[in-house]
Amino acid sequence: MTKSANAMWGGRFAAGPDAIMEAINASIGFDQRLAAQDIAGSRAHAAMLAATGIITDNDAEAIREGLLTVLSEIEAGDFTFSTALEDIHMNVEARLKEIIGEPAGRLHTARSRNDQVATDFRLWVRDQCDAVDAALAALMKALLGQAEAGAEWVMPGFTHLQVAQPVTWGHHMLAYVEMFARDRARFADARKRMNTSPLGAAALAGTSFPIDREMTAKALGFDRPMANSLDAVSDRDFALEFLAAASICAMHMSRLAEELVIWSSAQFRFAKMSDQWSTGSSIMPQKRNPDAAELIRAKIGRIFGANVALMTVMKGLPLTYSKDMQEDKEQVFDAADNLLLALSAMAGMVKDMDANVEALEEAAATGFSTATDLADWLVRELGLPFRDAHHVTGSLVAMAEAKSCDLPELSLADMQTVHQDITQSVFDVLGVKNSVASRTSFGGTAPANVLAQVEAWKGILR
């Protein structure tokens, strides 16, 4: 069934689209999320039209009041969205006309839905950058709490998921603080770059009306208007940059989530997730599943997918606007929602997590984790070239393996069979606590370093 006329498109089309075309063409099912940004842009545009004499002050005031009424209806859930009106822009304008009559028709002077949606979407993504920044700061604070509490707790540091050298729990937590700090910087940088206004670019070529784009840019918190009208309506690199930053941030979260899953297992017993962030089994009463961490690890795929999907949408589009670009929003909406959800859940898990200090230290002492300390001692105390020290240490590790013991459990006499100049003082570096305390180089794992970094980060986040 088709409609007899299409009021939105006017006289160019005698008949409206059928139901299938209406369904594929409409975006109101998802772009209604842009309502606040759309109304903010329209209010700024109307004020500018009045200031430049393009519309009267009376019409501008009627539009302003009418738009506030529409916004209040949407926020209260009293607004009826129409698929026939396609998108948030036409839904708002149609309702505005019902409220204020003829002046509503003057609102769209000197603009197009092309620059309107580009403006709305930039405003929305900008808001998400701010929300992500706050969520990342909360996660970093949770990690700092763990780092401060565990500045002296010794745990194994891994390479290849094999015990490598002892580190401190606090140092491990601070590694993620550094990662998430870089994520914050990426979002801040993306926000700065996207903070230019497309409004006034109109359909693609600008407008012959004497508009003031600086005025609307300032009113909406943009740094300046975009300098090229073709670019303003046709690019979505600001959304892609948000998704790229989100993907890197999500990757960092997934790594942390994976560690929480491993650490909470019976085989590791490094940490315990609180009841709030764990679930049980319907059949196995002993189970305590780190479901929140697992779900974060899985949700990351949706964020990666959104990045690839929007890249694919944009990769072959000639200038300027094509309807393909209607497919930009759902991907970004979903990625932003899941990123913020994952960040909030991760902050909660980290804050409530209990470290098993005894299990951490016990694991740190396995796998000949102080072998590097022994090699360093041979270089420092006996003057051996490091490669020779490495060879001597390897021989001592082989001896300990043969005796089914760890390096500190070898006797001095045993060690002297490999190198006669080894002295009793070697045992001062073989304990895991001595090992971490000695790593005082900048960026090292020593407890004093950890506490200094915690204080530095507290100052930054304050």
Coordinates of C-alpha atoms in Angstrom, one line a residue:
M1 CA 0.0 0.0 0.0
T2 CA 1.3 3.5 -0.8
K3 CA 0.4 6.9 0.5
S4 CA -1.4 9.3 -1.9
A5 CA 1.1 12.1 -1.1
N6 CA 4.2 12.9 0.8
A7 CA 4.1 16.1 2.8
M8 CA 7.7 16.1 3.7
W9 CA 9.1 15.9 0.2
G10 CA 6.5 18.3 -1.2
G11 CA 5.5 18.5 -4.9
R12 CA 8.5 16.6 -6.4
F13 CA 6.9 13.2 -5.4
A14 CA 3.2 12.5 -6.1
A15 CA 3.2 9.3 -4.0
G16 CA 5.0 8.2 -0.8
P17 CA 7.1 5.1 -0.3
D18 CA 5.5 1.8 0.5
A19 CA 5.9 0.1 3.8
I20 CA 9.2 -1.6 3.0
M21 CA 10.8 1.6 1.7
E22 CA 9.6 3.5 4.7
A23 CA 11.1 0.9 7.0
I24 CA 14.5 0.9 5.3
N25 CA 14.6 4.6 4.9
A26 CA 13.6 5.6 8.4
S27 CA 16.1 6.2 11.1
I28 CA 13.9 7.5 13.9
G29 CA 14.1 4.1 15.6
F30 CA 17.6 4.9 16.7
D31 CA 18.4 8.6 16.0
Q32 CA 15.8 9.7 18.5
R33 CA 18.7 9.5 20.9
L34 CA 19.9 12.7 19.3
A35 CA 16.8 14.6 20.4
A36 CA 18.6 16.8 22.9
Q37 CA 21.4 17.6 20.5
D38 CA 19.0 18.3 17.7
I39 CA 17.0 20.7 19.7
A40 CA 20.1 22.5 21.0
G41 CA 21.3 22.9 17.4
S42 CA 17.9 24.2 16.3
R43 CA 17.7 26.7 19.2
A44 CA 21.2 28.0 18.3
H45 CA 20.2 28.2 14.6
A46 CA 17.0 30.1 15.3
A47 CA 18.8 32.6 17.5
M48 CA 21.3 33.2 14.8
L49 CA 18.6 33.6 12.2
A50 CA 17.0 36.3 14.3
A51 CA 20.3 38.0 15.1
T52 CA 21.1 38.3 11.4
G53 CA 17.7 39.5 10.5
I54 CA 16.8 36.5 8.5
I55 CA 13.7 35.8 10.7
T56 CA 11.9 38.1 13.1
D57 CA 12.6 38.1 16.8
N58 CA 9.0 37.1 17.4
D59 CA 9.3 34.0 15.3
A60 CA 12.6 33.1 16.9
E61 CA 11.0 33.4 20.4
A62 CA 8.1 31.2 19.3
I63 CA 10.5 28.7 18.0
R64 CA 12.6 28.8 21.1
E65 CA 9.6 28.2 23.4
G66 CA 8.2 25.6 21.1
L67 CA 11.4 23.6 21.0
L68 CA 11.6 23.7 24.8
T69 CA 8.1 22.2 24.9
V70 CA 9.1 19.5 22.5
L71 CA 12.2 18.7 24.6
S72 CA 10.1 18.4 27.8
E73 CA 7.7 16.1 26.0
I74 CA 10.5 13.8 24.8
E75 CA 12.2 13.8 28.2
A76 CA 8.9 13.0 29.9
G77 CA 8.2 10.1 27.5
D78 CA 5.1 11.9 26.1
F79 CA 6.4 12.3 22.6
T80 CA 5.1 10.0 19.8
F81 CA 7.8 9.3 17.3
S82 CA 6.6 8.7 13.7
T83 CA 8.4 6.4 11.2
A84 CA 6.7 8.2 8.4
L85 CA 8.6 11.3 9.3
E86 CA 11.9 9.4 8.9
D87 CA 14.2 11.0 11.4
I88 CA 14.6 13.0 14.6
H89 CA 14.8 16.3 12.6
M90 CA 11.5 15.9 10.9
N91 CA 9.8 14.5 14.0
V92 CA 10.8 17.5 16.0
E93 CA 9.9 20.0 13.3
A94 CA 6.5 18.4 12.7
R95 CA 5.6 18.6 16.4
L96 CA 7.0 22.2 16.6
K97 CA 4.6 23.2 13.8
E98 CA 1.6 21.6 15.7
I99 CA 2.6 23.7 18.8
I100 CA 3.5 27.1 17.2
G101 CA 2.1 27.0 13.7
E102 CA 3.7 28.9 10.8
P103 CA 6.9 30.1 12.4
A104 CA 8.1 26.5 12.7
G105 CA 8.4 26.5 8.9
R106 CA 11.1 29.2 9.1
L107 CA 13.4 27.2 11.3
H108 CA 14.9 25.3 8.4
T109 CA 16.0 28.4 6.6
A110 CA 19.7 28.3 5.6
R111 CA 20.3 24.8 6.7
S112 CA 19.8 21.2 5.6
R113 CA 19.3 17.9 7.3
N114 CA 22.8 17.2 6.1
D115 CA 24.5 19.8 8.2
Q116 CA 21.9 19.3 10.9
V117 CA 22.6 15.6 11.4
A118 CA 26.4 16.2 11.2
T119 CA 26.0 18.7 14.0
D120 CA 23.8 16.6 16.1
F121 CA 26.1 13.6 15.8
R122 CA 29.2 15.6 16.7
L123 CA 27.5 17.0 19.7
W124 CA 26.5 13.5 20.8
V125 CA 29.9 11.9 20.3
R126 CA 31.5 14.9 22.1
D127 CA 29.3 14.1 25.1
Q128 CA 30.4 10.5 25.0
C129 CA 34.0 11.5 25.1
D130 CA 33.3 13.4 28.3
A131 CA 31.4 10.5 29.8
V132 CA 34.2 8.0 28.9
D133 CA 36.7 10.4 30.4
A134 CA 34.9 10.4 33.7
A135 CA 34.5 6.6 33.6
L136 CA 38.2 6.1 32.9
A137 CA 39.1 8.4 35.8
A138 CA 36.9 6.3 38.1
L139 CA 38.6 3.1 37.0
M140 CA 42.0 4.6 37.4
K141 CA 41.1 5.6 41.0
A142 CA 40.0 2.0 41.7
L143 CA 43.3 0.7 40.4
L144 CA 45.2 3.3 42.5
G145 CA 43.4 2.0 45.6
Q146 CA 44.6 -1.5 44.8
A147 CA 48.1 -0.2 44.0
E148 CA 48.5 1.7 47.3
A149 CA 47.2 -1.2 49.4
G150 CA 49.5 -3.7 47.6
A151 CA 52.6 -1.6 47.1
E152 CA 54.6 -4.3 49.0
W153 CA 52.7 -7.4 48.1
V154 CA 54.9 -9.7 46.0
M155 CA 53.5 -11.6 43.0
P156 CA 55.0 -13.2 39.9
G157 CA 55.6 -11.2 36.9
F158 CA 55.0 -13.2 33.7
T159 CA 56.3 -13.4 30.2
H160 CA 54.6 -16.0 27.9
L161 CA 52.4 -16.7 31.0
Q162 CA 55.4 -18.3 32.6
V163 CA 56.9 -17.0 35.8
A164 CA 59.6 -14.5 34.9
Q165 CA 60.6 -12.2 37.8
P166 CA 58.9 -11.1 41.1
V167 CA 57.0 -7.8 40.9
T168 CA 54.6 -6.1 43.3
W169 CA 50.8 -6.1 43.1
G170 CA 50.9 -2.4 43.2
H171 CA 53.2 -2.2 40.2
H172 CA 50.9 -4.5 38.2
M173 CA 47.9 -2.3 39.0
L174 CA 49.9 0.8 38.0
A175 CA 50.6 -0.7 34.6
Y176 CA 46.9 -0.5 33.8
V177 CA 46.7 3.0 35.3
E178 CA 49.3 4.0 32.6
M179 CA 47.3 2.3 29.8
F180 CA 44.0 3.8 30.8
A181 CA 45.7 7.2 31.1
R182 CA 46.8 7.0 27.5
D183 CA 43.2 6.1 26.6
R184 CA 42.0 9.2 28.4
A185 CA 44.5 11.2 26.4
R186 CA 43.3 9.7 23.1
F187 CA 39.6 10.5 23.9
A188 CA 40.6 14.1 24.9
D189 CA 42.6 14.5 21.7
A190 CA 39.7 13.1 19.6
R191 CA 37.3 15.5 21.3
K192 CA 39.5 18.5 20.6
R193 CA 39.7 17.6 16.9
M194 CA 36.0 17.0 16.5
N195 CA 35.0 20.2 18.2
T196 CA 34.3 22.1 15.0
S197 CA 30.8 23.0 13.8
P198 CA 29.2 21.7 10.6
L199 CA 26.1 23.9 11.1
G200 CA 25.6 26.3 8.3
A201 CA 27.2 24.1 5.6
A202 CA 23.6 23.4 4.5
A203 CA 23.2 20.6 2.0
L204 CA 26.8 20.7 0.8
A205 CA 27.6 24.2 -0.7
G206 CA 26.8 26.6 2.1
T207 CA 24.0 29.1 1.7
S208 CA 23.3 32.5 0.2
F209 CA 21.7 33.8 3.4
P210 CA 23.9 36.1 5.5
I211 CA 24.3 33.6 8.4
D212 CA 26.8 33.9 11.2
R213 CA 28.4 30.5 11.6
E214 CA 30.8 31.8 14.3
M215 CA 27.7 32.6 16.5
T216 CA 26.1 29.1 16.2
A217 CA 29.5 27.4 16.7
K218 CA 30.0 29.4 19.9
A219 CA 26.5 28.8 21.2
L220 CA 27.0 25.0 20.8
G221 CA 30.4 25.0 22.5
F222 CA 32.4 24.4 19.3
D223 CA 35.8 26.0 18.9
R224 CA 35.0 27.3 15.4
P225 CA 32.9 26.4 12.3
M226 CA 34.3 23.9 9.8
A227 CA 36.0 25.6 7.0
N228 CA 34.8 23.5 4.0
S229 CA 31.1 22.9 3.5
L230 CA 31.7 19.7 1.5
D231 CA 33.8 18.2 4.3
A232 CA 31.4 19.4 7.0
V233 CA 28.5 17.3 5.7
S234 CA 30.3 14.3 4.3
D235 CA 32.9 13.1 6.8
R236 CA 32.5 11.0 9.9
D237 CA 36.1 10.7 10.9
F238 CA 35.2 12.2 14.3
A239 CA 33.0 9.1 14.9
L240 CA 35.7 6.8 13.5
E241 CA 38.3 8.4 15.8
F242 CA 36.0 7.8 18.8
L243 CA 35.6 4.2 17.8
A244 CA 39.3 3.8 17.3
A245 CA 40.0 5.2 20.8
A246 CA 37.2 3.0 22.1
S247 CA 38.7 0.0 20.5
I248 CA 42.1 0.5 22.1
C249 CA 40.6 1.2 25.4
A250 CA 38.4 -1.9 25.1
M251 CA 41.5 -4.0 24.3
H252 CA 43.1 -2.8 27.5
M253 CA 40.0 -3.7 29.4
S254 CA 39.8 -7.1 27.8
R255 CA 43.4 -7.8 28.9
L256 CA 42.6 -6.9 32.5
A257 CA 39.4 -8.9 32.3
E258 CA 41.3 -11.9 31.2
E259 CA 43.7 -11.6 34.1
L260 CA 40.8 -11.3 36.5
V261 CA 39.4 -14.5 35.1
I262 CA 42.7 -16.3 35.4
W263 CA 43.5 -14.9 38.9
S264 CA 40.2 -15.9 40.3
S265 CA 40.5 -19.5 39.2
A266 CA 41.3 -22.3 41.7
Q267 CA 44.6 -23.0 40.0
F268 CA 45.8 -19.4 40.6
R269 CA 43.9 -18.1 43.6
F270 CA 45.5 -14.7 43.2
A271 CA 42.3 -12.7 43.7
K272 CA 38.7 -13.1 44.7
M273 CA 35.9 -11.2 43.1
S274 CA 33.2 -10.0 45.4
D275 CA 29.7 -11.5 45.5
Q276 CA 28.5 -8.4 43.7
W277 CA 30.6 -9.3 40.6
S278 CA 30.3 -13.1 40.6
T279 CA 27.6 -15.7 39.9
G280 CA 27.0 -19.2 41.0
S281 CA 26.2 -22.4 39.0
S282 CA 22.8 -23.9 38.6
I283 CA 24.3 -27.4 39.1
M284 CA 27.7 -27.1 40.8
P285 CA 27.3 -25.5 44.2
Q286 CA 31.0 -24.9 44.7
K287 CA 31.3 -22.6 41.6
R288 CA 32.1 -18.9 41.8
N289 CA 32.1 -17.6 38.3
P290 CA 33.7 -14.2 37.3
D291 CA 30.9 -13.5 34.9
A292 CA 31.3 -9.8 34.9
A293 CA 34.9 -10.0 33.7
E294 CA 33.9 -12.6 31.1
L295 CA 31.1 -10.4 29.8
I296 CA 33.4 -7.4 29.5
R297 CA 35.9 -9.6 27.6
A298 CA 33.1 -10.6 25.2
K299 CA 31.5 -7.1 24.8
I300 CA 34.8 -5.8 23.5
G301 CA 34.1 -7.6 20.2
R302 CA 31.1 -5.4 19.7
I303 CA 33.2 -2.3 19.9
F304 CA 35.8 -3.7 17.5
G305 CA 33.0 -4.7 15.2
A306 CA 31.5 -1.2 15.3
N307 CA 34.9 0.3 14.2
V308 CA 35.2 -2.1 11.3
A309 CA 31.5 -1.6 10.3
L310 CA 31.7 2.2 10.1
M311 CA 35.0 2.1 8.3
T312 CA 33.4 -0.2 5.7
V313 CA 30.4 2.1 5.4
M314 CA 32.6 5.2 4.7
K315 CA 35.4 3.7 2.6
G316 CA 33.8 4.1 -0.8
L317 CA 31.6 7.1 -0.6
P318 CA 32.1 10.0 -3.0
L319 CA 31.6 13.5 -1.8
T320 CA 29.3 14.5 -0.3
Y321 CA 26.4 13.0 1.6
S322 CA 25.0 9.6 0.7
K323 CA 22.2 7.7 2.5
D324 CA 24.8 5.1 3.4
M325 CA 25.8 7.5 6.2
Q326 CA 22.6 6.9 8.0
E327 CA 24.2 3.6 9.0
D328 CA 26.8 5.5 11.1
K329 CA 24.9 6.0 14.3
E330 CA 23.7 2.6 15.5
Q331 CA 27.3 1.3 15.5
V332 CA 28.6 4.2 17.5
F333 CA 25.6 4.2 19.9
D334 CA 26.2 0.5 20.6
A335 CA 29.9 0.9 21.0
A336 CA 29.6 3.9 23.4
D337 CA 26.9 2.1 25.5
N338 CA 29.0 -1.0 25.9
L339 CA 32.2 0.8 26.5
L340 CA 30.7 2.8 29.3
L341 CA 29.0 -0.2 30.8
A342 CA 32.2 -2.2 30.7
L343 CA 34.2 0.7 32.3
S344 CA 31.7 1.0 35.1
A345 CA 31.7 -2.8 35.7
M346 CA 35.5 -3.0 35.6
A347 CA 35.8 -0.1 38.1
G348 CA 33.4 -1.9 40.5
M349 CA 35.2 -5.2 40.2
V350 CA 38.7 -3.7 40.7
K351 CA 37.5 -1.7 43.7
D352 CA 35.9 -4.7 45.4
M353 CA 38.6 -7.3 44.5
D354 CA 40.5 -9.0 47.3
A355 CA 44.1 -10.1 46.7
N356 CA 45.3 -13.4 48.2
V357 CA 48.6 -12.1 49.4
E358 CA 49.9 -15.5 50.6
A359 CA 49.1 -17.1 47.3
L360 CA 50.7 -14.3 45.4
E361 CA 54.0 -14.5 47.3
E362 CA 54.0 -18.3 47.1
A363 CA 53.6 -18.1 43.4
A364 CA 56.3 -15.4 43.1
A365 CA 58.8 -17.7 44.6
T366 CA 58.3 -20.5 42.1
G367 CA 59.8 -21.0 38.7
F368 CA 63.2 -19.7 39.6
S369 CA 61.9 -16.2 39.5
T370 CA 65.0 -14.7 41.1
A371 CA 67.4 -16.2 38.5
T372 CA 67.9 -12.7 36.9
D373 CA 68.7 -11.4 40.4
L374 CA 71.4 -14.1 40.7
A375 CA 72.8 -13.2 37.3
D376 CA 72.8 -9.5 38.2
W377 CA 74.6 -10.3 41.5
L378 CA 77.3 -12.2 39.6
V379 CA 77.9 -9.2 37.3
R380 CA 77.8 -6.7 40.2
E381 CA 79.8 -8.6 42.8
L382 CA 82.1 -10.8 40.8
G383 CA 82.5 -8.7 37.8
L384 CA 81.4 -11.4 35.3
P385 CA 80.3 -10.3 31.9
F386 CA 76.5 -10.7 31.8
R387 CA 76.6 -13.5 29.2
D388 CA 79.0 -15.5 31.5
A389 CA 76.7 -14.7 34.4
H390 CA 73.7 -15.9 32.4
H391 CA 75.5 -19.2 31.7
V392 CA 76.5 -19.7 35.4
T393 CA 72.9 -18.9 36.5
G394 CA 71.5 -21.4 33.9
S395 CA 73.8 -24.1 35.3
L396 CA 72.5 -23.3 38.9
V397 CA 68.9 -23.4 37.7
A398 CA 69.6 -26.9 36.1
M399 CA 71.1 -28.0 39.4
A400 CA 68.0 -26.8 41.4
E401 CA 65.7 -28.6 39.0
A402 CA 67.7 -31.8 39.4
K403 CA 67.4 -31.4 43.2
S404 CA 63.7 -30.5 43.0
C405 CA 64.2 -27.2 44.8
D406 CA 64.3 -23.5 44.1
L407 CA 67.5 -21.4 43.9
P408 CA 67.4 -20.1 47.5
E409 CA 67.3 -23.7 48.7
L410 CA 70.7 -24.6 47.1
S411 CA 73.6 -24.6 49.6
L412 CA 76.6 -22.4 49.2
A413 CA 78.7 -25.4 48.6
D414 CA 76.4 -26.5 45.7
M415 CA 76.7 -23.1 44.1
Q416 CA 80.5 -23.0 44.5
T417 CA 80.7 -26.2 42.4
V418 CA 79.5 -24.1 39.5
H419 CA 81.5 -20.9 40.4
Q420 CA 83.9 -21.0 43.3
D421 CA 83.8 -17.3 44.0
I422 CA 80.1 -17.2 44.9
T423 CA 79.8 -16.1 48.6
Q424 CA 77.1 -16.2 51.2
S425 CA 75.9 -12.7 50.3
V426 CA 74.3 -14.1 47.2
F427 CA 71.4 -15.3 49.3
D428 CA 70.5 -11.6 50.1
V429 CA 69.2 -11.2 46.5
L430 CA 67.5 -14.6 46.1
G431 CA 64.4 -13.8 48.2
V432 CA 61.4 -12.4 46.3
K433 CA 61.0 -9.5 48.6
N434 CA 64.6 -8.6 48.3
S435 CA 64.3 -8.9 44.6
V436 CA 61.4 -6.4 44.2
A437 CA 63.0 -4.0 46.8
S438 CA 66.1 -3.8 44.6
R439 CA 64.3 -2.8 41.4
T440 CA 64.5 0.9 42.2
S441 CA 65.2 2.1 38.6
F442 CA 62.7 4.6 37.3
G443 CA 59.6 2.7 36.4
G444 CA 60.7 -0.3 38.4
T445 CA 58.6 -2.4 40.7
A446 CA 60.2 -1.4 44.1
P447 CA 57.5 -0.6 46.7
A448 CA 59.0 2.9 47.2
N449 CA 58.6 3.5 43.4
V450 CA 55.0 2.3 43.5
L451 CA 54.0 4.6 46.4
A452 CA 55.6 7.5 44.7
Q453 CA 53.7 6.8 41.5
V454 CA 50.4 6.4 43.4
E455 CA 50.9 9.8 44.9
A456 CA 51.7 11.3 41.6
W457 CA 48.6 9.8 39.9
K458 CA 46.4 11.0 42.8
G459 CA 47.6 14.5 42.2
I460 CA 46.8 14.2 38.5
L461 CA 43.3 12.7 39.1
R462 CA 42.5 15.2 41.8

